[in-house]
Amino acid sequence: MLKNIFQKIGLMDKDPIQIHGYQTYGTDKHLYTMGRALEHEGVNLEKAGFYNAFKNAYKQFKSDELPGVKLKIKLPDDRIFYSETDAEGYFKIDISTEGLQHSTNDQGWLSLELSYEGNNQDRLIMNNNRFPAQMLVPSKTAEYGVISDIDDTILQTGVVSLMKWRVILNTLFRDVGKRTPLHGAAELYKKFYLGKSGKAANPIFYVSNSPWNIYHYLESFIKHNNFPKGAILLRDFRTPFDKTPKPEKPHKQHEIRNILKTYPDLKFVLIGDSGEHDADIYIEIAEEYPEQILAIYLRSVNHEKRVFRVRGLLEKFELTPALLVKESAVAEEHARELGLIQ
């Protein structure tokens, strides 16, 4: 608050501005991209150490958004689209168009260029006003897709700890390089990405209830630990004072349904954990879309009562192959038996 006041009266220079473009997903005929316009706070995820981890976390949650600014979205074929940020600095393009797949790379990624449009002469714009975003269009070689949770599914977070203190501790005080991936998870996901043929380039979708504020933290974790690149779908960070309308449906169910509706001819593997509500959500989704769900894998967390409850749910569920596992190797063997991987 004081910084904004000092900036307005000229006692402090305004921070340079940037655009965060997210890794989204779409089709050959559907352009869907989103991101956020905000000031650059000096977040540096490459710098290690306790103090820097805390400083980065603080700055990610203390973001200064840019509401009501006009942005330009440029496609590789030079087509231009425009958008305007909302009250929290977010923008979204969700439109029908044609011929997007011919501009994707071998893995199905469409590269976009974002920039500020209009009068911003009073602000220093980073990167010569050119910011990247990417949209995933599943390759024609894809055999199926994978929809995965993040917390305690690929990343050890402690979501079942008392008062979620481990989540807070890990986010605030541990840098990306020191966060621990669950054993064997990256290798398993690579096998899912390659599929039965060994060259499928199956699309990966990472869906989490984590807020968009830590998008780059999670993106860096996925890259640093050699997980396959995928669309990353998080949620808005709501506070008790948030004036924006509350979503009608829970975030995770909403995102998974959108993915399934976007690719009605593609089947999916769902991966989560037994810590919170993944079992209930995935069973509900499989019952709603029985022709699209190939298998469900739930990683067993260190919580006896929750594991017992999930095991009971799966024993009654016979519609789709579903497995509660402690080790990635068990899921790998099962997936191989189903003909999903080599």
PDB file of N, CA, C and O in Angstrom, residues 113-183:
ATOM      1  N   GLU A 113       2.568 -14.865 -28.948  1.00  0.00           N
ATOM      2  CA  GLU A 113       3.296 -13.690 -28.471  1.00  0.00           C
ATOM      3  C   GLU A 113       2.306 -12.688 -27.889  1.00  0.00           C
ATOM      4  O   GLU A 113       1.356 -12.278 -28.556  1.00  0.00           O
ATOM      5  N   LEU A 114       2.539 -12.295 -26.632  1.00  0.00           N
ATOM      6  CA  LEU A 114       1.674 -11.348 -25.944  1.00  0.00           C
ATOM      7  C   LEU A 114       2.362  -9.999 -25.845  1.00  0.00           C
ATOM      8  O   LEU A 114       3.580  -9.930 -25.692  1.00  0.00           O
ATOM      9  N   SER A 115       1.573  -8.928 -25.921  1.00  0.00           N
ATOM     10  CA  SER A 115       2.159  -7.592 -25.773  1.00  0.00           C
ATOM     11  C   SER A 115       1.090  -6.614 -25.299  1.00  0.00           C
ATOM     12  O   SER A 115      -0.107  -6.863 -25.438  1.00  0.00           O
ATOM     13  N   TYR A 116       1.563  -5.502 -24.707  1.00  0.00           N
ATOM     14  CA  TYR A 116       0.651  -4.432 -24.311  1.00  0.00           C
ATOM     15  C   TYR A 116       0.279  -3.624 -25.540  1.00  0.00           C
ATOM     16  O   TYR A 116       1.107  -3.343 -26.405  1.00  0.00           O
ATOM     17  N   GLU A 117      -0.960  -3.228 -25.596  1.00  0.00           N
ATOM     18  CA  GLU A 117      -1.469  -2.443 -26.714  1.00  0.00           C
ATOM     19  C   GLU A 117      -1.946  -1.097 -26.178  1.00  0.00           C
ATOM     20  O   GLU A 117      -2.588  -1.015 -25.137  1.00  0.00           O
ATOM     21  N   GLY A 118      -1.619  -0.029 -26.904  1.00  0.00           N
ATOM     22  CA  GLY A 118      -2.129   1.281 -26.492  1.00  0.00           C
ATOM     23  C   GLY A 118      -1.095   2.097 -25.743  1.00  0.00           C
ATOM     24  O   GLY A 118       0.119   1.891 -25.851  1.00  0.00           O
ATOM     25  N   ASN A 119      -1.579   3.034 -24.937  1.00  0.00           N
ATOM     26  CA  ASN A 119      -0.733   4.037 -24.313  1.00  0.00           C
ATOM     27  C   ASN A 119      -0.192   3.540 -22.968  1.00  0.00           C
ATOM     28  O   ASN A 119      -0.889   3.534 -21.964  1.00  0.00           O
ATOM     29  N   ASN A 120       1.068   3.132 -22.956  1.00  0.00           N
ATOM     30  CA  ASN A 120       1.726   2.724 -21.711  1.00  0.00           C
ATOM     31  C   ASN A 120       3.091   3.412 -21.583  1.00  0.00           C
ATOM     32  O   ASN A 120       4.012   2.869 -20.994  1.00  0.00           O
ATOM     33  N   GLN A 121       3.187   4.623 -22.138  1.00  0.00           N
ATOM     34  CA  GLN A 121       4.484   5.286 -22.172  1.00  0.00           C
ATOM     35  C   GLN A 121       5.026   5.611 -20.782  1.00  0.00           C
ATOM     36  O   GLN A 121       6.225   5.830 -20.605  1.00  0.00           O
ATOM     37  N   ASP A 122       4.148   5.677 -19.775  1.00  0.00           N
ATOM     38  CA  ASP A 122       4.606   6.031 -18.435  1.00  0.00           C
ATOM     39  C   ASP A 122       5.181   4.842 -17.686  1.00  0.00           C
ATOM     40  O   ASP A 122       5.634   4.980 -16.555  1.00  0.00           O
ATOM     41  N   ARG A 123       5.179   3.676 -18.308  1.00  0.00           N
ATOM     42  CA  ARG A 123       5.692   2.473 -17.644  1.00  0.00           C
ATOM     43  C   ARG A 123       6.795   1.844 -18.476  1.00  0.00           C
ATOM     44  O   ARG A 123       6.749   1.831 -19.711  1.00  0.00           O
ATOM     45  N   LEU A 124       7.774   1.290 -17.795  1.00  0.00           N
ATOM     46  CA  LEU A 124       8.821   0.534 -18.462  1.00  0.00           C
ATOM     47  C   LEU A 124       8.297  -0.877 -18.693  1.00  0.00           C
ATOM     48  O   LEU A 124       7.967  -1.601 -17.740  1.00  0.00           O
ATOM     49  N   ILE A 125       8.196  -1.281 -19.961  1.00  0.00           N
ATOM     50  CA  ILE A 125       7.691  -2.604 -20.303  1.00  0.00           C
ATOM     51  C   ILE A 125       8.878  -3.528 -20.534  1.00  0.00           C
ATOM     52  O   ILE A 125       9.768  -3.228 -21.326  1.00  0.00           O
ATOM     53  N   MET A 126       8.877  -4.646 -19.856  1.00  0.00           N
ATOM     54  CA  MET A 126       9.986  -5.594 -19.941  1.00  0.00           C
ATOM     55  C   MET A 126      10.001  -6.315 -21.286  1.00  0.00           C
ATOM     56  O   MET A 126       9.012  -6.315 -22.019  1.00  0.00           O
ATOM     57  N   ASN A 127      11.115  -6.950 -21.588  1.00  0.00           N
ATOM     58  CA  ASN A 127      11.259  -7.847 -22.753  1.00  0.00           C
ATOM     59  C   ASN A 127      10.874  -7.195 -24.076  1.00  0.00           C
ATOM     60  O   ASN A 127      10.359  -7.870 -24.975  1.00  0.00           O
ATOM     61  N   ASN A 128      11.089  -5.898 -24.187  1.00  0.00           N
ATOM     62  CA  ASN A 128      10.711  -5.183 -25.414  1.00  0.00           C
ATOM     63  C   ASN A 128       9.251  -5.408 -25.782  1.00  0.00           C
ATOM     64  O   ASN A 128       8.891  -5.460 -26.959  1.00  0.00           O
ATOM     65  N   ASN A 129       8.423  -5.534 -24.743  1.00  0.00           N
ATOM     66  CA  ASN A 129       6.974  -5.711 -24.922  1.00  0.00           C
ATOM     67  C   ASN A 129       6.637  -6.973 -25.722  1.00  0.00           C
ATOM     68  O   ASN A 129       5.719  -6.984 -26.545  1.00  0.00           O
ATOM     69  N   ARG A 130       7.382  -8.025 -25.479  1.00  0.00           N
ATOM     70  CA  ARG A 130       7.107  -9.324 -26.117  1.00  0.00           C
ATOM     71  C   ARG A 130       7.193 -10.414 -25.058  1.00  0.00           C
ATOM     72  O   ARG A 130       8.254 -10.632 -24.452  1.00  0.00           O
ATOM     73  N   PHE A 131       6.056 -11.093 -24.835  1.00  0.00           N
ATOM     74  CA  PHE A 131       5.983 -12.097 -23.780  1.00  0.00           C
ATOM     75  C   PHE A 131       5.396 -13.387 -24.346  1.00  0.00           C
ATOM     76  O   PHE A 131       4.460 -13.349 -25.141  1.00  0.00           O
ATOM     77  N   PRO A 132       5.945 -14.530 -23.940  1.00  0.00           N
ATOM     78  CA  PRO A 132       5.489 -15.800 -24.523  1.00  0.00           C
ATOM     79  C   PRO A 132       4.301 -16.413 -23.790  1.00  0.00           C
ATOM     80  O   PRO A 132       4.091 -16.217 -22.596  1.00  0.00           O
ATOM     81  N   ALA A 133       3.531 -17.170 -24.532  1.00  0.00           N
ATOM     82  CA  ALA A 133       2.494 -18.052 -23.992  1.00  0.00           C
ATOM     83  C   ALA A 133       2.426 -19.246 -24.923  1.00  0.00           C
ATOM     84  O   ALA A 133       2.861 -19.170 -26.082  1.00  0.00           O
ATOM     85  N   GLN A 134       1.884 -20.349 -24.436  1.00  0.00           N
ATOM     86  CA  GLN A 134       1.778 -21.543 -25.270  1.00  0.00           C
ATOM     87  C   GLN A 134       0.443 -22.238 -25.051  1.00  0.00           C
ATOM     88  O   GLN A 134      -0.098 -22.230 -23.945  1.00  0.00           O
ATOM     89  N   MET A 135      -0.056 -22.828 -26.108  1.00  0.00           N
ATOM     90  CA  MET A 135      -1.299 -23.585 -26.045  1.00  0.00           C
ATOM     91  C   MET A 135      -1.064 -24.978 -26.613  1.00  0.00           C
ATOM     92  O   MET A 135      -0.453 -25.129 -27.675  1.00  0.00           O
ATOM     93  N   LEU A 136      -1.522 -25.987 -25.909  1.00  0.00           N
ATOM     94  CA  LEU A 136      -1.335 -27.377 -26.317  1.00  0.00           C
ATOM     95  C   LEU A 136      -2.485 -27.842 -27.198  1.00  0.00           C
ATOM     96  O   LEU A 136      -3.649 -27.772 -26.810  1.00  0.00           O
ATOM     97  N   VAL A 137      -2.144 -28.302 -28.399  1.00  0.00           N
ATOM     98  CA  VAL A 137      -3.094 -28.962 -29.298  1.00  0.00           C
ATOM     99  C   VAL A 137      -2.597 -30.402 -29.442  1.00  0.00           C
ATOM    100  O   VAL A 137      -1.538 -30.630 -30.025  1.00  0.00           O
ATOM    101  N   PRO A 138      -3.316 -31.384 -28.883  1.00  0.00           N
ATOM    102  CA  PRO A 138      -2.812 -32.761 -28.906  1.00  0.00           C
ATOM    103  C   PRO A 138      -2.382 -33.201 -30.298  1.00  0.00           C
ATOM    104  O   PRO A 138      -3.075 -32.960 -31.291  1.00  0.00           O
ATOM    105  N   SER A 139      -1.227 -33.837 -30.354  1.00  0.00           N
ATOM    106  CA  SER A 139      -0.683 -34.329 -31.611  1.00  0.00           C
ATOM    107  C   SER A 139      -1.606 -35.382 -32.218  1.00  0.00           C
ATOM    108  O   SER A 139      -2.331 -36.092 -31.508  1.00  0.00           O
ATOM    109  N   LYS A 140      -1.564 -35.508 -33.521  1.00  0.00           N
ATOM    110  CA  LYS A 140      -2.364 -36.533 -34.200  1.00  0.00           C
ATOM    111  C   LYS A 140      -1.881 -37.940 -33.863  1.00  0.00           C
ATOM    112  O   LYS A 140      -2.585 -38.921 -34.112  1.00  0.00           O
ATOM    113  N   THR A 141      -0.669 -38.042 -33.294  1.00  0.00           N
ATOM    114  CA  THR A 141      -0.145 -39.352 -32.901  1.00  0.00           C
ATOM    115  C   THR A 141      -0.596 -39.749 -31.497  1.00  0.00           C
ATOM    116  O   THR A 141      -0.309 -40.865 -31.050  1.00  0.00           O
ATOM    117  N   ALA A 142      -1.292 -38.853 -30.787  1.00  0.00           N
ATOM    118  CA  ALA A 142      -1.681 -39.112 -29.400  1.00  0.00           C
ATOM    119  C   ALA A 142      -2.596 -40.328 -29.303  1.00  0.00           C
ATOM    120  O   ALA A 142      -3.548 -40.474 -30.078  1.00  0.00           O
ATOM    121  N   GLU A 143      -2.316 -41.183 -28.331  1.00  0.00           N
ATOM    122  CA  GLU A 143      -3.122 -42.385 -28.097  1.00  0.00           C
ATOM    123  C   GLU A 143      -4.174 -42.140 -27.014  1.00  0.00           C
ATOM    124  O   GLU A 143      -5.254 -42.725 -27.041  1.00  0.00           O
ATOM    125  N   TYR A 144      -3.843 -41.287 -26.055  1.00  0.00           N
ATOM    126  CA  TYR A 144      -4.754 -40.915 -24.975  1.00  0.00           C
ATOM    127  C   TYR A 144      -4.143 -39.718 -24.256  1.00  0.00           C
ATOM    128  O   TYR A 144      -3.023 -39.290 -24.570  1.00  0.00           O
ATOM    129  N   GLY A 145      -4.869 -39.156 -23.308  1.00  0.00           N
ATOM    130  CA  GLY A 145      -4.353 -38.048 -22.522  1.00  0.00           C
ATOM    131  C   GLY A 145      -4.230 -38.436 -21.062  1.00  0.00           C
ATOM    132  O   GLY A 145      -4.801 -39.438 -20.620  1.00  0.00           O
ATOM    133  N   VAL A 146      -3.480 -37.645 -20.305  1.00  0.00           N
ATOM    134  CA  VAL A 146      -3.309 -37.865 -18.867  1.00  0.00           C
ATOM    135  C   VAL A 146      -3.706 -36.592 -18.129  1.00  0.00           C
ATOM    136  O   VAL A 146      -3.222 -35.504 -18.447  1.00  0.00           O
ATOM    137  N   ILE A 147      -4.602 -36.724 -17.154  1.00  0.00           N
ATOM    138  CA  ILE A 147      -4.994 -35.614 -16.294  1.00  0.00           C
ATOM    139  C   ILE A 147      -4.486 -35.937 -14.898  1.00  0.00           C
ATOM    140  O   ILE A 147      -4.853 -36.959 -14.314  1.00  0.00           O
ATOM    141  N   SER A 148      -3.623 -35.088 -14.365  1.00  0.00           N
ATOM    142  CA  SER A 148      -2.953 -35.382 -13.098  1.00  0.00           C
ATOM    143  C   SER A 148      -3.100 -34.248 -12.101  1.00  0.00           C
ATOM    144  O   SER A 148      -3.000 -33.069 -12.442  1.00  0.00           O
ATOM    145  N   ASP A 149      -3.299 -34.629 -10.860  1.00  0.00           N
ATOM    146  CA  ASP A 149      -3.181 -33.704  -9.743  1.00  0.00           C
ATOM    147  C   ASP A 149      -1.689 -33.383  -9.556  1.00  0.00           C
ATOM    148  O   ASP A 149      -0.826 -34.036 -10.156  1.00  0.00           O
ATOM    149  N   ILE A 150      -1.380 -32.392  -8.739  1.00  0.00           N
ATOM    150  CA  ILE A 150       0.014 -32.042  -8.457  1.00  0.00           C
ATOM    151  C   ILE A 150       0.379 -32.353  -7.007  1.00  0.00           C
ATOM    152  O   ILE A 150       1.306 -33.103  -6.742  1.00  0.00           O
ATOM    153  N   ASP A 151      -0.361 -31.784  -6.059  1.00  0.00           N
ATOM    154  CA  ASP A 151      -0.032 -31.920  -4.644  1.00  0.00           C
ATOM    155  C   ASP A 151      -0.131 -33.364  -4.172  1.00  0.00           C
ATOM    156  O   ASP A 151      -1.194 -33.986  -4.248  1.00  0.00           O
ATOM    157  N   ASP A 152       0.988 -33.894  -3.677  1.00  0.00           N
ATOM    158  CA  ASP A 152       1.093 -35.269  -3.176  1.00  0.00           C
ATOM    159  C   ASP A 152       0.780 -36.320  -4.238  1.00  0.00           C
ATOM    160  O   ASP A 152       0.489 -37.469  -3.910  1.00  0.00           O
ATOM    161  N   THR A 153       0.811 -35.908  -5.499  1.00  0.00           N
ATOM    162  CA  THR A 153       0.695 -36.843  -6.617  1.00  0.00           C
ATOM    163  C   THR A 153       2.014 -36.889  -7.376  1.00  0.00           C
ATOM    164  O   THR A 153       2.534 -37.959  -7.690  1.00  0.00           O
ATOM    165  N   ILE A 154       2.565 -35.716  -7.674  1.00  0.00           N
ATOM    166  CA  ILE A 154       3.920 -35.663  -8.227  1.00  0.00           C
ATOM    167  C   ILE A 154       4.857 -34.886  -7.307  1.00  0.00           C
ATOM    168  O   ILE A 154       6.067 -35.055  -7.360  1.00  0.00           O
ATOM    169  N   LEU A 155       4.295 -34.042  -6.457  1.00  0.00           N
ATOM    170  CA  LEU A 155       5.077 -33.162  -5.584  1.00  0.00           C
ATOM    171  C   LEU A 155       4.705 -33.409  -4.130  1.00  0.00           C
ATOM    172  O   LEU A 155       3.529 -33.340  -3.771  1.00  0.00           O
ATOM    173  N   GLN A 156       5.707 -33.706  -3.301  1.00  0.00           N
ATOM    174  CA  GLN A 156       5.463 -33.923  -1.882  1.00  0.00           C
ATOM    175  C   GLN A 156       5.113 -32.593  -1.227  1.00  0.00           C
ATOM    176  O   GLN A 156       5.924 -31.680  -1.179  1.00  0.00           O
ATOM    177  N   THR A 157       3.871 -32.457  -0.721  1.00  0.00           N
ATOM    178  CA  THR A 157       3.438 -31.190  -0.142  1.00  0.00           C
ATOM    179  C   THR A 157       2.946 -31.310   1.288  1.00  0.00           C
ATOM    180  O   THR A 157       2.958 -30.355   2.039  1.00  0.00           O
ATOM    181  N   GLY A 158       2.451 -32.477   1.690  1.00  0.00           N
ATOM    182  CA  GLY A 158       1.919 -32.612   3.039  1.00  0.00           C
ATOM    183  C   GLY A 158       0.530 -32.047   3.179  1.00  0.00           C
ATOM    184  O   GLY A 158       0.182 -31.445   4.195  1.00  0.00           O
ATOM    185  N   VAL A 159      -0.333 -32.239   2.167  1.00  0.00           N
ATOM    186  CA  VAL A 159      -1.672 -31.664   2.223  1.00  0.00           C
ATOM    187  C   VAL A 159      -2.532 -32.269   3.312  1.00  0.00           C
ATOM    188  O   VAL A 159      -3.549 -31.700   3.696  1.00  0.00           O
ATOM    189  N   VAL A 160      -2.150 -33.442   3.840  1.00  0.00           N
ATOM    190  CA  VAL A 160      -2.962 -34.048   4.888  1.00  0.00           C
ATOM    191  C   VAL A 160      -2.399 -33.746   6.274  1.00  0.00           C
ATOM    192  O   VAL A 160      -2.896 -34.250   7.267  1.00  0.00           O
ATOM    193  N   SER A 161      -1.372 -32.930   6.368  1.00  0.00           N
ATOM    194  CA  SER A 161      -0.807 -32.610   7.671  1.00  0.00           C
ATOM    195  C   SER A 161      -1.742 -31.675   8.437  1.00  0.00           C
ATOM    196  O   SER A 161      -2.581 -30.989   7.859  1.00  0.00           O
ATOM    197  N   LEU A 162      -1.587 -31.645   9.765  1.00  0.00           N
ATOM    198  CA  LEU A 162      -2.443 -30.836  10.615  1.00  0.00           C
ATOM    199  C   LEU A 162      -2.403 -29.370  10.193  1.00  0.00           C
ATOM    200  O   LEU A 162      -1.354 -28.762  10.078  1.00  0.00           O
ATOM    201  N   MET A 163      -3.584 -28.805   9.951  1.00  0.00           N
ATOM    202  CA  MET A 163      -3.727 -27.403   9.548  1.00  0.00           C
ATOM    203  C   MET A 163      -2.949 -27.079   8.265  1.00  0.00           C
ATOM    204  O   MET A 163      -2.682 -25.924   7.972  1.00  0.00           O
ATOM    205  N   LYS A 164      -2.587 -28.137   7.498  1.00  0.00           N
ATOM    206  CA  LYS A 164      -1.837 -27.957   6.252  1.00  0.00           C
ATOM    207  C   LYS A 164      -0.529 -27.192   6.470  1.00  0.00           C
ATOM    208  O   LYS A 164      -0.027 -26.494   5.597  1.00  0.00           O
ATOM    209  N   TRP A 165       0.081 -27.329   7.656  1.00  0.00           N
ATOM    210  CA  TRP A 165       1.282 -26.560   7.961  1.00  0.00           C
ATOM    211  C   TRP A 165       2.431 -26.908   7.046  1.00  0.00           C
ATOM    212  O   TRP A 165       3.277 -26.069   6.748  1.00  0.00           O
ATOM    213  N   ARG A 166       2.499 -28.172   6.564  1.00  0.00           N
ATOM    214  CA  ARG A 166       3.604 -28.539   5.680  1.00  0.00           C
ATOM    215  C   ARG A 166       3.480 -27.858   4.323  1.00  0.00           C
ATOM    216  O   ARG A 166       4.482 -27.529   3.690  1.00  0.00           O
ATOM    217  N   VAL A 167       2.247 -27.678   3.851  1.00  0.00           N
ATOM    218  CA  VAL A 167       2.039 -26.962   2.593  1.00  0.00           C
ATOM    219  C   VAL A 167       2.584 -25.545   2.713  1.00  0.00           C
ATOM    220  O   VAL A 167       3.319 -25.042   1.853  1.00  0.00           O
ATOM    221  N   ILE A 168       2.224 -24.882   3.797  1.00  0.00           N
ATOM    222  CA  ILE A 168       2.661 -23.505   4.020  1.00  0.00           C
ATOM    223  C   ILE A 168       4.183 -23.452   4.156  1.00  0.00           C
ATOM    224  O   ILE A 168       4.857 -22.622   3.545  1.00  0.00           O
ATOM    225  N   LEU A 169       4.723 -24.370   4.949  1.00  0.00           N
ATOM    226  CA  LEU A 169       6.167 -24.399   5.167  1.00  0.00           C
ATOM    227  C   LEU A 169       6.929 -24.618   3.865  1.00  0.00           C
ATOM    228  O   LEU A 169       7.892 -23.899   3.556  1.00  0.00           O
ATOM    229  N   ASN A 170       6.479 -25.598   3.074  1.00  0.00           N
ATOM    230  CA  ASN A 170       7.173 -25.913   1.832  1.00  0.00           C
ATOM    231  C   ASN A 170       7.102 -24.769   0.833  1.00  0.00           C
ATOM    232  O   ASN A 170       8.076 -24.449   0.146  1.00  0.00           O
ATOM    233  N   THR A 171       5.939 -24.139   0.732  1.00  0.00           N
ATOM    234  CA  THR A 171       5.764 -23.061  -0.235  1.00  0.00           C
ATOM    235  C   THR A 171       6.580 -21.831   0.142  1.00  0.00           C
ATOM    236  O   THR A 171       7.174 -21.184  -0.719  1.00  0.00           O
ATOM    237  N   LEU A 172       6.627 -21.527   1.439  1.00  0.00           N
ATOM    238  CA  LEU A 172       7.290 -20.311   1.874  1.00  0.00           C
ATOM    239  C   LEU A 172       8.806 -20.447   1.999  1.00  0.00           C
ATOM    240  O   LEU A 172       9.540 -19.487   1.754  1.00  0.00           O
ATOM    241  N   PHE A 173       9.278 -21.618   2.393  1.00  0.00           N
ATOM    242  CA  PHE A 173      10.672 -21.706   2.801  1.00  0.00           C
ATOM    243  C   PHE A 173      11.535 -22.673   2.003  1.00  0.00           C
ATOM    244  O   PHE A 173      12.701 -22.865   2.338  1.00  0.00           O
ATOM    245  N   ARG A 174      10.998 -23.282   0.954  1.00  0.00           N
ATOM    246  CA  ARG A 174      11.819 -24.214   0.184  1.00  0.00           C
ATOM    247  C   ARG A 174      11.811 -23.806  -1.285  1.00  0.00           C
ATOM    248  O   ARG A 174      10.749 -23.658  -1.886  1.00  0.00           O
ATOM    249  N   ASP A 175      12.992 -23.623  -1.855  1.00  0.00           N
ATOM    250  CA  ASP A 175      13.058 -23.236  -3.265  1.00  0.00           C
ATOM    251  C   ASP A 175      12.788 -24.450  -4.149  1.00  0.00           C
ATOM    252  O   ASP A 175      12.790 -25.598  -3.691  1.00  0.00           O
ATOM    253  N   VAL A 176      12.580 -24.180  -5.424  1.00  0.00           N
ATOM    254  CA  VAL A 176      12.182 -25.223  -6.374  1.00  0.00           C
ATOM    255  C   VAL A 176      13.163 -26.385  -6.393  1.00  0.00           C
ATOM    256  O   VAL A 176      12.768 -27.550  -6.419  1.00  0.00           O
ATOM    257  N   GLY A 177      14.454 -26.073  -6.360  1.00  0.00           N
ATOM    258  CA  GLY A 177      15.464 -27.107  -6.458  1.00  0.00           C
ATOM    259  C   GLY A 177      15.481 -28.072  -5.293  1.00  0.00           C
ATOM    260  O   GLY A 177      16.024 -29.173  -5.400  1.00  0.00           O
ATOM    261  N   LYS A 178      14.884 -27.686  -4.169  1.00  0.00           N
ATOM    262  CA  LYS A 178      14.878 -28.550  -2.989  1.00  0.00           C
ATOM    263  C   LYS A 178      13.535 -29.243  -2.771  1.00  0.00           C
ATOM    264  O   LYS A 178      13.389 -30.001  -1.808  1.00  0.00           O
ATOM    265  N   ARG A 179      12.566 -28.990  -3.634  1.00  0.00           N
ATOM    266  CA  ARG A 179      11.278 -29.677  -3.508  1.00  0.00           C
ATOM    267  C   ARG A 179      11.411 -31.088  -4.047  1.00  0.00           C
ATOM    268  O   ARG A 179      12.041 -31.320  -5.086  1.00  0.00           O
ATOM    269  N   THR A 180      10.811 -32.040  -3.372  1.00  0.00           N
ATOM    270  CA  THR A 180      11.018 -33.444  -3.672  1.00  0.00           C
ATOM    271  C   THR A 180       9.888 -34.019  -4.512  1.00  0.00           C
ATOM    272  O   THR A 180       8.734 -34.029  -4.075  1.00  0.00           O
ATOM    273  N   PRO A 181      10.198 -34.524  -5.706  1.00  0.00           N
ATOM    274  CA  PRO A 181       9.176 -35.242  -6.472  1.00  0.00           C
ATOM    275  C   PRO A 181       8.974 -36.625  -5.863  1.00  0.00           C
ATOM    276  O   PRO A 181       9.899 -37.186  -5.265  1.00  0.00           O
ATOM    277  N   LEU A 182       7.794 -37.151  -5.970  1.00  0.00           N
ATOM    278  CA  LEU A 182       7.540 -38.484  -5.442  1.00  0.00           C
ATOM    279  C   LEU A 182       8.309 -39.518  -6.259  1.00  0.00           C
ATOM    280  O   LEU A 182       8.403 -39.420  -7.486  1.00  0.00           O
ATOM    281  N   HIS A 183       8.855 -40.491  -5.580  1.00  0.00           N
ATOM    282  CA  HIS A 183       9.781 -41.436  -6.182  1.00  0.00           C
ATOM    283  C   HIS A 183       9.185 -42.151  -7.398  1.00  0.00           C
ATOM    284  O   HIS A 183       8.099 -42.725  -7.327  1.00  0.00           O
TER     285      HIS A 183
END
